[in-house]
Short mmCIF file of C-alpha atoms (C1' of nucleotides) in Angstrom, two decimals:
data_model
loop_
_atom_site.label_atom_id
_atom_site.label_comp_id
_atom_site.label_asym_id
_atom_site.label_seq_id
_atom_site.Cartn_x
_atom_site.Cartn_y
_atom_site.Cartn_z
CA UNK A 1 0.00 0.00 0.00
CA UNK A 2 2.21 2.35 1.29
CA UNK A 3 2.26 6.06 -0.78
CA UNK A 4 2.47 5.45 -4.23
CA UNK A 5 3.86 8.56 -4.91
CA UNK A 6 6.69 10.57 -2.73
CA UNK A 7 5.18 13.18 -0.36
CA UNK A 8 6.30 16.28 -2.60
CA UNK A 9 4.00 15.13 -5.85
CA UNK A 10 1.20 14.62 -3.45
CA UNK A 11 1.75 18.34 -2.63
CA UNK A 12 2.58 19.49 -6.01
CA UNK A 13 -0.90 17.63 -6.89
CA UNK A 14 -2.41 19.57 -4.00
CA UNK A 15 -1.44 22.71 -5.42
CA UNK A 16 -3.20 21.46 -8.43
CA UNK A 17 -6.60 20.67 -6.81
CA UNK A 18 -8.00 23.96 -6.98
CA UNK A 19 -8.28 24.25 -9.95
CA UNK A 20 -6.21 26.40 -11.93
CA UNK A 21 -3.86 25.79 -14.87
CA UNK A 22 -0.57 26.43 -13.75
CA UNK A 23 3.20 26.28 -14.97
CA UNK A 24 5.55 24.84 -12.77
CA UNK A 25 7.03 28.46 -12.20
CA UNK A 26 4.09 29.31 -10.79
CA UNK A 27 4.03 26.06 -8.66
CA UNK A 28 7.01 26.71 -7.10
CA UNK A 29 5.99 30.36 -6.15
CA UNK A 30 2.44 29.42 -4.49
CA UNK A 31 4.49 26.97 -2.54
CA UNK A 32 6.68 29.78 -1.59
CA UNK A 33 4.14 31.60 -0.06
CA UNK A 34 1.46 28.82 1.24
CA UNK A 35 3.11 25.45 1.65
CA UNK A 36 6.10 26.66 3.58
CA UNK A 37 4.78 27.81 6.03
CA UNK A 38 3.41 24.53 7.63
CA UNK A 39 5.30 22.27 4.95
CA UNK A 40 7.93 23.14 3.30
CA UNK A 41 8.65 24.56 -0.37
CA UNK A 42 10.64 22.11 -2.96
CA UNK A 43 13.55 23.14 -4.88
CA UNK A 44 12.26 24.60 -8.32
CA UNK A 45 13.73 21.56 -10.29
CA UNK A 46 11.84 18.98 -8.19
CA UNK A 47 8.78 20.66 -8.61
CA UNK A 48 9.53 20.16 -12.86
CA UNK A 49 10.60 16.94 -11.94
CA UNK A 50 7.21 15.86 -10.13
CA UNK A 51 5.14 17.64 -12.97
CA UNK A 52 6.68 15.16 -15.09
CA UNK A 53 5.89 12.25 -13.03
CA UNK A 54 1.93 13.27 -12.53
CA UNK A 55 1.44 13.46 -16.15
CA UNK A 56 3.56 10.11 -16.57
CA UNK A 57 0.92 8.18 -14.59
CA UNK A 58 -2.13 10.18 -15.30
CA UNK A 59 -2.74 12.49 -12.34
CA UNK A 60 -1.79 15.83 -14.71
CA UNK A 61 -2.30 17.20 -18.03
CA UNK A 62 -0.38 19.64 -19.91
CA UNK A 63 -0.62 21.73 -22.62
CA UNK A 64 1.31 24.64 -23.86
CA UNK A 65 0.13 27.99 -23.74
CA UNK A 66 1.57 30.70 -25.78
CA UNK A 67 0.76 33.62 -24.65
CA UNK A 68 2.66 36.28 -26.42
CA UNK A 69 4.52 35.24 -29.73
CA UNK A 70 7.43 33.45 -29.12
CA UNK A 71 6.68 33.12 -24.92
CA UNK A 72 5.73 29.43 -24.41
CA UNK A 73 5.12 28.22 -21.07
CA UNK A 74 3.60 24.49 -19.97
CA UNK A 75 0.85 25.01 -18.00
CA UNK A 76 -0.51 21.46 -15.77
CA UNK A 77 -4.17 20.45 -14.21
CA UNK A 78 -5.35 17.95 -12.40
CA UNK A 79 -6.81 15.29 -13.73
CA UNK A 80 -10.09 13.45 -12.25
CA UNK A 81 -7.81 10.59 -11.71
CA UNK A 82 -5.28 12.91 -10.47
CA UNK A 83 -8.32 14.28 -8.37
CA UNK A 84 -9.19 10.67 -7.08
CA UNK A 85 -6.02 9.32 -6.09
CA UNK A 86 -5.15 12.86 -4.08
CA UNK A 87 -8.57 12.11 -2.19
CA UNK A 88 -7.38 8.50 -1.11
CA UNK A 89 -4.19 9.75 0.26
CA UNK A 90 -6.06 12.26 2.38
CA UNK A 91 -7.28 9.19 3.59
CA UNK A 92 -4.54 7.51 4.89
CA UNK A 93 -3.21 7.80 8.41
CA UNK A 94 -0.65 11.04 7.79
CA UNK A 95 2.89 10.67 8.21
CA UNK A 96 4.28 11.83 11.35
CA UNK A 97 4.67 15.44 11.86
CA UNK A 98 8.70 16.00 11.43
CA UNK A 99 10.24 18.78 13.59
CA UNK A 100 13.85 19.33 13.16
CA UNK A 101 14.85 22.64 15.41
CA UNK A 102 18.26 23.08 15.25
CA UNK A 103 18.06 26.37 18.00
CA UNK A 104 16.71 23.43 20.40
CA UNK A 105 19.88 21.39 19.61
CA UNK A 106 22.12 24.05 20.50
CA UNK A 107 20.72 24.62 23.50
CA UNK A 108 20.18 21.33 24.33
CA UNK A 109 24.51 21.39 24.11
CA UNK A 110 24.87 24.28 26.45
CA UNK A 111 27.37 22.58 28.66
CA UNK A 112 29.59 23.35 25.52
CA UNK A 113 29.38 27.14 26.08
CA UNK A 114 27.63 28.40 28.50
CA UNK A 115 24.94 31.04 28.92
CA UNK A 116 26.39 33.98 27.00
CA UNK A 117 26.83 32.13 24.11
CA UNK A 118 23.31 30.85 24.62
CA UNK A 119 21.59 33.59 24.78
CA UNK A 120 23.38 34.94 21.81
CA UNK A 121 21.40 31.53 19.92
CA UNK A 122 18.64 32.14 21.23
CA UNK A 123 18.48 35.94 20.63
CA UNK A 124 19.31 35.40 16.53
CA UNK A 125 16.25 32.67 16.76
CA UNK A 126 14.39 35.14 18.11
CA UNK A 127 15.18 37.62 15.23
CA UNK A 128 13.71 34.42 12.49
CA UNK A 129 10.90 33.46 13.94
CA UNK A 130 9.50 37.37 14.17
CA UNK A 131 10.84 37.91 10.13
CA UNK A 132 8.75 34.41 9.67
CA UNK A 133 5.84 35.84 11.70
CA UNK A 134 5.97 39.04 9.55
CA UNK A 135 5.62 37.10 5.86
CA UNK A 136 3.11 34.34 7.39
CA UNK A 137 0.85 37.47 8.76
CA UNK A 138 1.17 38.91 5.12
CA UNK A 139 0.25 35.55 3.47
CA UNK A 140 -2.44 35.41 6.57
CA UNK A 141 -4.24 38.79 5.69
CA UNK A 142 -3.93 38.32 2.07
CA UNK A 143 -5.57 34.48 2.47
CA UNK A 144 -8.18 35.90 4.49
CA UNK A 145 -9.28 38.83 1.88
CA UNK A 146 -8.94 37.12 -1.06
CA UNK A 147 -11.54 34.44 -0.97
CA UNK A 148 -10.41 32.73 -4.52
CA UNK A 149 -8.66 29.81 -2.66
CA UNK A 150 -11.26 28.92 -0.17
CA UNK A 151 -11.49 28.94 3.77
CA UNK A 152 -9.05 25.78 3.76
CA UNK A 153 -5.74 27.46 2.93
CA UNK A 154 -7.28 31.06 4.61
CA UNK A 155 -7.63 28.71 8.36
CA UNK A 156 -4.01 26.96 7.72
CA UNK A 157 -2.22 30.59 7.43
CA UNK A 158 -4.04 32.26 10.30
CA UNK A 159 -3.09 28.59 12.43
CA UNK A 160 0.62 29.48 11.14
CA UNK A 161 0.80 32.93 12.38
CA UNK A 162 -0.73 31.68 15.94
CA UNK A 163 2.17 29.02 16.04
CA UNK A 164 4.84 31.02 15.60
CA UNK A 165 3.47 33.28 18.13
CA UNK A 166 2.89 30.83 20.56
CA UNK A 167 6.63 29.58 19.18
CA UNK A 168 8.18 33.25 20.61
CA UNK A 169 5.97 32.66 24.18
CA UNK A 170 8.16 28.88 24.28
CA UNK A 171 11.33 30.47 24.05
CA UNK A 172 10.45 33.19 26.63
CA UNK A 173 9.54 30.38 29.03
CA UNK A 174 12.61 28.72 27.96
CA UNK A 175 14.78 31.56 28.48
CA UNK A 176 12.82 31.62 32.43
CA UNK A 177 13.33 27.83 32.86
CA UNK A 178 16.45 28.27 32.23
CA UNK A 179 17.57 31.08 34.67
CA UNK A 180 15.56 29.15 37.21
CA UNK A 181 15.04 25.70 36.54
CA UNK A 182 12.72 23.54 38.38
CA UNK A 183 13.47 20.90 40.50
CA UNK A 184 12.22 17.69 42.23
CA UNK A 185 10.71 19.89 45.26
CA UNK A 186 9.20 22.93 43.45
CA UNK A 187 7.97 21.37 40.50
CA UNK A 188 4.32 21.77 39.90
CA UNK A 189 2.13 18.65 40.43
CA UNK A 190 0.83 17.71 37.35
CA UNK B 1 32.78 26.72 5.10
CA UNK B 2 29.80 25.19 4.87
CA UNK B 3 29.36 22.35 7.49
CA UNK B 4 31.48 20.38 7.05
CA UNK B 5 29.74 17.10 8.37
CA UNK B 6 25.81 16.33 7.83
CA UNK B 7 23.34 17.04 10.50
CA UNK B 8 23.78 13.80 11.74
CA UNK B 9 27.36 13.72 12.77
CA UNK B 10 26.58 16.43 15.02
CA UNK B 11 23.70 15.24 16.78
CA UNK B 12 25.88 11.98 17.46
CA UNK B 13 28.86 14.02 18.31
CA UNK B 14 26.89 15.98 20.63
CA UNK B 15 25.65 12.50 22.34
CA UNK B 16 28.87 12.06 22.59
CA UNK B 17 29.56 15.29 24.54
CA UNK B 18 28.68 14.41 27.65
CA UNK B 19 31.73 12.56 28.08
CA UNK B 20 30.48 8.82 28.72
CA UNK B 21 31.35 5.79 26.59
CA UNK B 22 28.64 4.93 24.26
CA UNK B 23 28.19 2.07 21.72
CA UNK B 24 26.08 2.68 18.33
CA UNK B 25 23.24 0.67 20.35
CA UNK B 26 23.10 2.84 23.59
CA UNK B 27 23.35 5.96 21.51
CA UNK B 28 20.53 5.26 19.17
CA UNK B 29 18.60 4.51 22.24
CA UNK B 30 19.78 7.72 24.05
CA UNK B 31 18.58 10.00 20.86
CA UNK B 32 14.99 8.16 20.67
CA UNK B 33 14.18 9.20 24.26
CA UNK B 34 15.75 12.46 24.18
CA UNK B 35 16.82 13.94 20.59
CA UNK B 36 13.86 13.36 19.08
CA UNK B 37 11.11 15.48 20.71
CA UNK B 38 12.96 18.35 19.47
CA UNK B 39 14.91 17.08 16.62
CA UNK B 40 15.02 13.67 15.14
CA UNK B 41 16.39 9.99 16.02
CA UNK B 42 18.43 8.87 13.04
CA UNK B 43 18.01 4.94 11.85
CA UNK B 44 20.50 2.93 13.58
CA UNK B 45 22.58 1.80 10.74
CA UNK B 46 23.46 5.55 10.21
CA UNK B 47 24.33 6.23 13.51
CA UNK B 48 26.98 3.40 13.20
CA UNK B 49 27.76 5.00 9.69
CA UNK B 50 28.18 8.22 11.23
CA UNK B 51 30.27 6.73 14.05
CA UNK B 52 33.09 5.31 11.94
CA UNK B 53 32.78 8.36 10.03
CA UNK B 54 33.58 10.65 12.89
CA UNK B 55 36.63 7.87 13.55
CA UNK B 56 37.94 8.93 10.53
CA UNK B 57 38.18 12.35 11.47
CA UNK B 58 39.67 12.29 15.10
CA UNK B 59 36.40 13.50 16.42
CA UNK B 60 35.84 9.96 18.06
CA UNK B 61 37.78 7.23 18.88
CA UNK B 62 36.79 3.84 19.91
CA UNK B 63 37.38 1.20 22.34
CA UNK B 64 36.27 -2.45 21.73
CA UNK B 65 34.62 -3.23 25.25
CA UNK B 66 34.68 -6.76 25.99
CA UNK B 67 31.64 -7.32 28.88
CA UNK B 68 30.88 -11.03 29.36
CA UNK B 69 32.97 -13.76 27.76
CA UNK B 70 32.11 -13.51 24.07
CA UNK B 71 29.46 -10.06 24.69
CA UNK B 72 31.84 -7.95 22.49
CA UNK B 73 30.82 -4.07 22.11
CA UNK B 74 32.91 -0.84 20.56
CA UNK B 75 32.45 1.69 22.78
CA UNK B 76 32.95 5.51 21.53
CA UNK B 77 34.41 8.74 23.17
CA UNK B 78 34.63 11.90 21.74
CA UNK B 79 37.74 13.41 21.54
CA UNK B 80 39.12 16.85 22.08
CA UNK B 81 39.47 17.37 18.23
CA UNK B 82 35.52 16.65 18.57
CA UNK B 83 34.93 18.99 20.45
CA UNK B 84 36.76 21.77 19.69
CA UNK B 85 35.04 21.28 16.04
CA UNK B 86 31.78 20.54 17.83
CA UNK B 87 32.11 24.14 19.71
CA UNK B 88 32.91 25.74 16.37
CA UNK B 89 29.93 24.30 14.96
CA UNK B 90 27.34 25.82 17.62
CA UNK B 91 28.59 29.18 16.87
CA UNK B 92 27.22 28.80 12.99
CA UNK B 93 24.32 30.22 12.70
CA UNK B 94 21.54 27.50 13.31
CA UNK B 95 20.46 25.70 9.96
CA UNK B 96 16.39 26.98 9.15
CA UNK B 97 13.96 25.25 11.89
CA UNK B 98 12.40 22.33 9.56
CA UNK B 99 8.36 21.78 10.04
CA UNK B 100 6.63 19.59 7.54
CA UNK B 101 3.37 19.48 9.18
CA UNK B 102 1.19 16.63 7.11
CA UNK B 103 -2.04 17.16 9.18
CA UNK B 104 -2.53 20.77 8.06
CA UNK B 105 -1.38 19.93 4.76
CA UNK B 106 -4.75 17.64 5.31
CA UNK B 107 -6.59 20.52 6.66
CA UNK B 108 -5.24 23.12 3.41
CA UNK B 109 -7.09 20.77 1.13
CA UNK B 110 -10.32 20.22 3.19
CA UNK B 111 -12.23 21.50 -0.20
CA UNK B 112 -11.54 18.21 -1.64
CA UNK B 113 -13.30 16.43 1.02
CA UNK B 114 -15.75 18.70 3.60
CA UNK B 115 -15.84 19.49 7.54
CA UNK B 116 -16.60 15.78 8.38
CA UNK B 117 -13.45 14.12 7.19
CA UNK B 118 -11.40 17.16 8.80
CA UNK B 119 -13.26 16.15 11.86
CA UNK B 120 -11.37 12.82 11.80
CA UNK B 121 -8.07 13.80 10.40
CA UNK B 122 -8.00 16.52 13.45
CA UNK B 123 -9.60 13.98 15.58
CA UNK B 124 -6.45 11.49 14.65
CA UNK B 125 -3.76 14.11 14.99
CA UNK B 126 -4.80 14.75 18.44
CA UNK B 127 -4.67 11.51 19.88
CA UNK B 128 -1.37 11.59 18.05
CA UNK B 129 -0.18 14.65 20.31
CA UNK B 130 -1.33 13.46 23.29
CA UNK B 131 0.69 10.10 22.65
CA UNK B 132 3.34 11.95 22.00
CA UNK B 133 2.92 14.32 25.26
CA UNK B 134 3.20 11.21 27.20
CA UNK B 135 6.38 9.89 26.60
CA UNK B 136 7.56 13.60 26.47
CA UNK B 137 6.38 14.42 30.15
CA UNK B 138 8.01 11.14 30.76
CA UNK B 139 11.30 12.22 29.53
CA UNK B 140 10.93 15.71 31.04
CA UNK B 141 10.44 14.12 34.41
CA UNK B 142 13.11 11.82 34.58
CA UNK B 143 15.57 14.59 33.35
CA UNK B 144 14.61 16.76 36.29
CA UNK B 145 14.91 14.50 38.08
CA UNK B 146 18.32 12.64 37.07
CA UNK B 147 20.86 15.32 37.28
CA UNK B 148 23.60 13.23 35.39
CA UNK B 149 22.59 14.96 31.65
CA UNK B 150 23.25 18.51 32.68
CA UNK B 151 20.62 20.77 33.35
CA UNK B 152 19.90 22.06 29.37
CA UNK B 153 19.26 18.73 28.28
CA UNK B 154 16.30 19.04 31.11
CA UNK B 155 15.29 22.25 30.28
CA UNK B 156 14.62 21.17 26.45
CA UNK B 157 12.79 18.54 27.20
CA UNK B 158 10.00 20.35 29.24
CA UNK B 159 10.14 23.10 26.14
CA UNK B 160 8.94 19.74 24.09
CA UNK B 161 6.63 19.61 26.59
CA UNK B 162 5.22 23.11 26.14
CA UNK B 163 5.69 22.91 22.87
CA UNK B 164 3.05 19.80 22.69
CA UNK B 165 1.26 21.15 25.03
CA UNK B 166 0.57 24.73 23.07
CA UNK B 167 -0.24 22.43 19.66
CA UNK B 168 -2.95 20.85 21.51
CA UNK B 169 -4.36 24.55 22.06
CA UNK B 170 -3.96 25.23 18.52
CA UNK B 171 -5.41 22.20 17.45
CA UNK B 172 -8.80 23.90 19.32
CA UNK B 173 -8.45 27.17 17.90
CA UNK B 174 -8.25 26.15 14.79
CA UNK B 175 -11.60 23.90 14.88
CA UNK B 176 -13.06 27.04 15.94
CA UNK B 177 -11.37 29.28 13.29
CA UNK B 178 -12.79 26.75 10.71
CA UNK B 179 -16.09 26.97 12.09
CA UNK B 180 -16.43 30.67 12.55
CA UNK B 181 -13.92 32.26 10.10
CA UNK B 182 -12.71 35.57 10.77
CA UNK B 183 -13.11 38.46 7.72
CA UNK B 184 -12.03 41.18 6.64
CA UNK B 185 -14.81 43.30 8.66
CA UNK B 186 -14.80 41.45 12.35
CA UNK B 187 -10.83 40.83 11.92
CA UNK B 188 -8.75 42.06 15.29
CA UNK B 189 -6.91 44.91 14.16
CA UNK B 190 -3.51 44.65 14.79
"C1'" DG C 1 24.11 47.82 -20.38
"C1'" DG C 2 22.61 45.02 -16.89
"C1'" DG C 3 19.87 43.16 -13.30
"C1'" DA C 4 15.45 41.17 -12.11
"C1'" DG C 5 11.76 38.28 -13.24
"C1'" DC C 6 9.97 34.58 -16.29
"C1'" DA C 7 10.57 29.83 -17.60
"C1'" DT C 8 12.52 25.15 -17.80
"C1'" DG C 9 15.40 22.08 -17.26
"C1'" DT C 10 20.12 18.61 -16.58
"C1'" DA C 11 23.69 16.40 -13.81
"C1'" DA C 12 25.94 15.07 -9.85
"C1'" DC C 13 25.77 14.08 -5.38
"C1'" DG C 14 24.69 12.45 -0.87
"C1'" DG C 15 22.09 11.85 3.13
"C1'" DG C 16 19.07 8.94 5.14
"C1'" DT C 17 15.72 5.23 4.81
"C1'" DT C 18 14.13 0.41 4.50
"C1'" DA C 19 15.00 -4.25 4.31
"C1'" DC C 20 17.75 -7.70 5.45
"C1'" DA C 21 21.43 -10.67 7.75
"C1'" DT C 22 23.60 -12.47 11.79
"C1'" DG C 23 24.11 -14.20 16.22
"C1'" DA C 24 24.23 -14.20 21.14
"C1'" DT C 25 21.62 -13.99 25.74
"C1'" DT C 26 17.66 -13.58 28.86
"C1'" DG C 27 13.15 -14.46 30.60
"C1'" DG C 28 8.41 -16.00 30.28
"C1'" DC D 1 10.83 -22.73 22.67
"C1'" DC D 2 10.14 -18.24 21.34
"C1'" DA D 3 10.08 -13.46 21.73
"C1'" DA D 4 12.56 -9.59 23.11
"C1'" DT D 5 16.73 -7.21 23.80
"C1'" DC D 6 21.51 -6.59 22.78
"C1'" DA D 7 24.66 -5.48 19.09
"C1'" DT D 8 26.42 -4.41 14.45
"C1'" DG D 9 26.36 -3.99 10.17
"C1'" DT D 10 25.53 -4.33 4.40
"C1'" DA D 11 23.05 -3.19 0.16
"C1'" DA D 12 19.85 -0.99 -2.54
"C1'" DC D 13 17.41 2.74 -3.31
"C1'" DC D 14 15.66 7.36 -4.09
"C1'" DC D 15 14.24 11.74 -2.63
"C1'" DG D 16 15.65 16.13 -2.76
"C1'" DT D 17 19.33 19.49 -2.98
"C1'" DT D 18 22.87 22.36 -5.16
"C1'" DA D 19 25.03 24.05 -8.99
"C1'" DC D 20 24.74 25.07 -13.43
"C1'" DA D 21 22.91 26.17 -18.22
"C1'" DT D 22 19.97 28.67 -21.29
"C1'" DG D 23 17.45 32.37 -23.13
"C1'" DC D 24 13.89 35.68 -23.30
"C1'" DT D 25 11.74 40.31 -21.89
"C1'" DC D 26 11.06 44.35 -19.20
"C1'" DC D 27 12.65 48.30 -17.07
"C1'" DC D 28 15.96 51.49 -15.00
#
DNA sequence: GGGAGCATGTAACGGGTTACATGATTGG
DNA sequence: CCAATCATGTAACCCGTTACATGCTCCC
């Protein structure tokens, strides 16, 4: 059973599904400013690469549009197969969610260096994660007034901005664990 | 510059850091009950690749432990070549936090399927997270408790714990956000 | 003139996974 | 006796990245 497909055509596919024709260029920049911010964004040439493959087994059609004179571009859509077989992945248990924070793993090596050096870590995480909240409140307000892409993708950037929020409360409670960590005795009772 | 080593090598290195003896078994063990709330536990037969690649370059060195008559183990130390290079590595800036988040990829492409699927796909996710709470309150308490890892390695672990703990929330404010979408009129200013 | 955006790819590489193999010991 | 745990690896595979190539058009 398994998946069929790797994880970044199901995405590429998902892109697809509402219904536009669109050229892999313009893949890769919707995924720029949707995907990423819960997924993550493929390099340009995969997303050719997995264009390719969907029209290989069916799930995508392409045609070429010319749209000045001698401008050609490839534009994809889903097919009802395509359409189909995206539905009975949505069925399938999803994968585990993968978190890979390397600011966690520095910390988590503090013994290495000491506070200064931690809070210098911690300080440039700080400065990413409010640049990140900046573009995924941009992407947020723009989701939420233009209605062309439904209430799905408008409820997934609004949930983004709130984690990364809640993301810059964790390391402020970090930052107090870690001037005055818990112990045995004081901990709360759960 | 770069980094010299993959992502990997660190992580064992830094396993390493805290100056016991480990084998490839004990540390593969050691990263699924620690590393990976916040990171991510390798496969085992790349932690031994990564082990006799960090041989090669002096970060490691090994000791074939002999324990019972024929129970033969290697045993692995980092050495100071380790972790000088180790220490050089935390001061690079920290690689981009990686979140690839296949539930809300779910929930971005609820037009193909309607509120009651969601309801299950949410539904799953959540007793996912509190699974996953579990054994992280676990770890969380027995680092506070055992001093022997250092006090960061504690503190990390009960940020996994907060961390979980603030998905759960957003998990519920996103049920309601899809039921009662904000727009562009009743929106909080900000 | 040149940089930015549009548009599409190829080639090489490698990191990391799964599947499998092996074999010993311990405990129900 | 069999499953689980200890303990270490090999081989095949492929997903995805980086680096690079190409060429057009628009605009300063």
């Amino acid at each position: 059973m398994a998946s069929e497909l790797p994880a970044t055509a199901w995405t590429v596919l998902g892109l697809l599904s509402f219904g536009r024709e669109l050229s892999g260029y313009d893949l890769k920049k919707w995924a720029d400013n949707s995907l990423r911010f819960f997924y993550w964004s493929p390099a340009a040439s995969q997303v050719y690469a997995e264009l390719r493959r969907l029209e290989k087994v069916g799930y995508a059609s392409s045609t070429v549009a010319r749209q000045d004179d001698l401008r050609n571009k490839r534009v994809y859509s889903i097919t009802d197969a395509g359409r189909e077989a995206l539905q009975r992945w949505l069925h399938e248990p999803a994968e585990p969610t993968v978190l890979k924070h390397p600011t966690m793993l520095r910390v988590w090596l503090g013994h290495l260096e000491g506070p200064a050096a931690l809070t210098k870590v911690l300080d440039g995480h700080r400065a990413d994660l409010t640049e990140q909240l900046d573009a995924a409140r941009h992407a947020a307000d723009h989701a939420t007034d233009d209605a062309s892409w439904g209430a799905y993708p408008a409820a997934v950037t609004r949930w983004a901005v709130r984690r990364l929020e809640s993301e810059l409360a964790l390391l402020d409670d970090l930052e107090r664990d870690l001037a005055q960590p818990p112990t045995r005795r004081n901990r709360r009772n759960k």
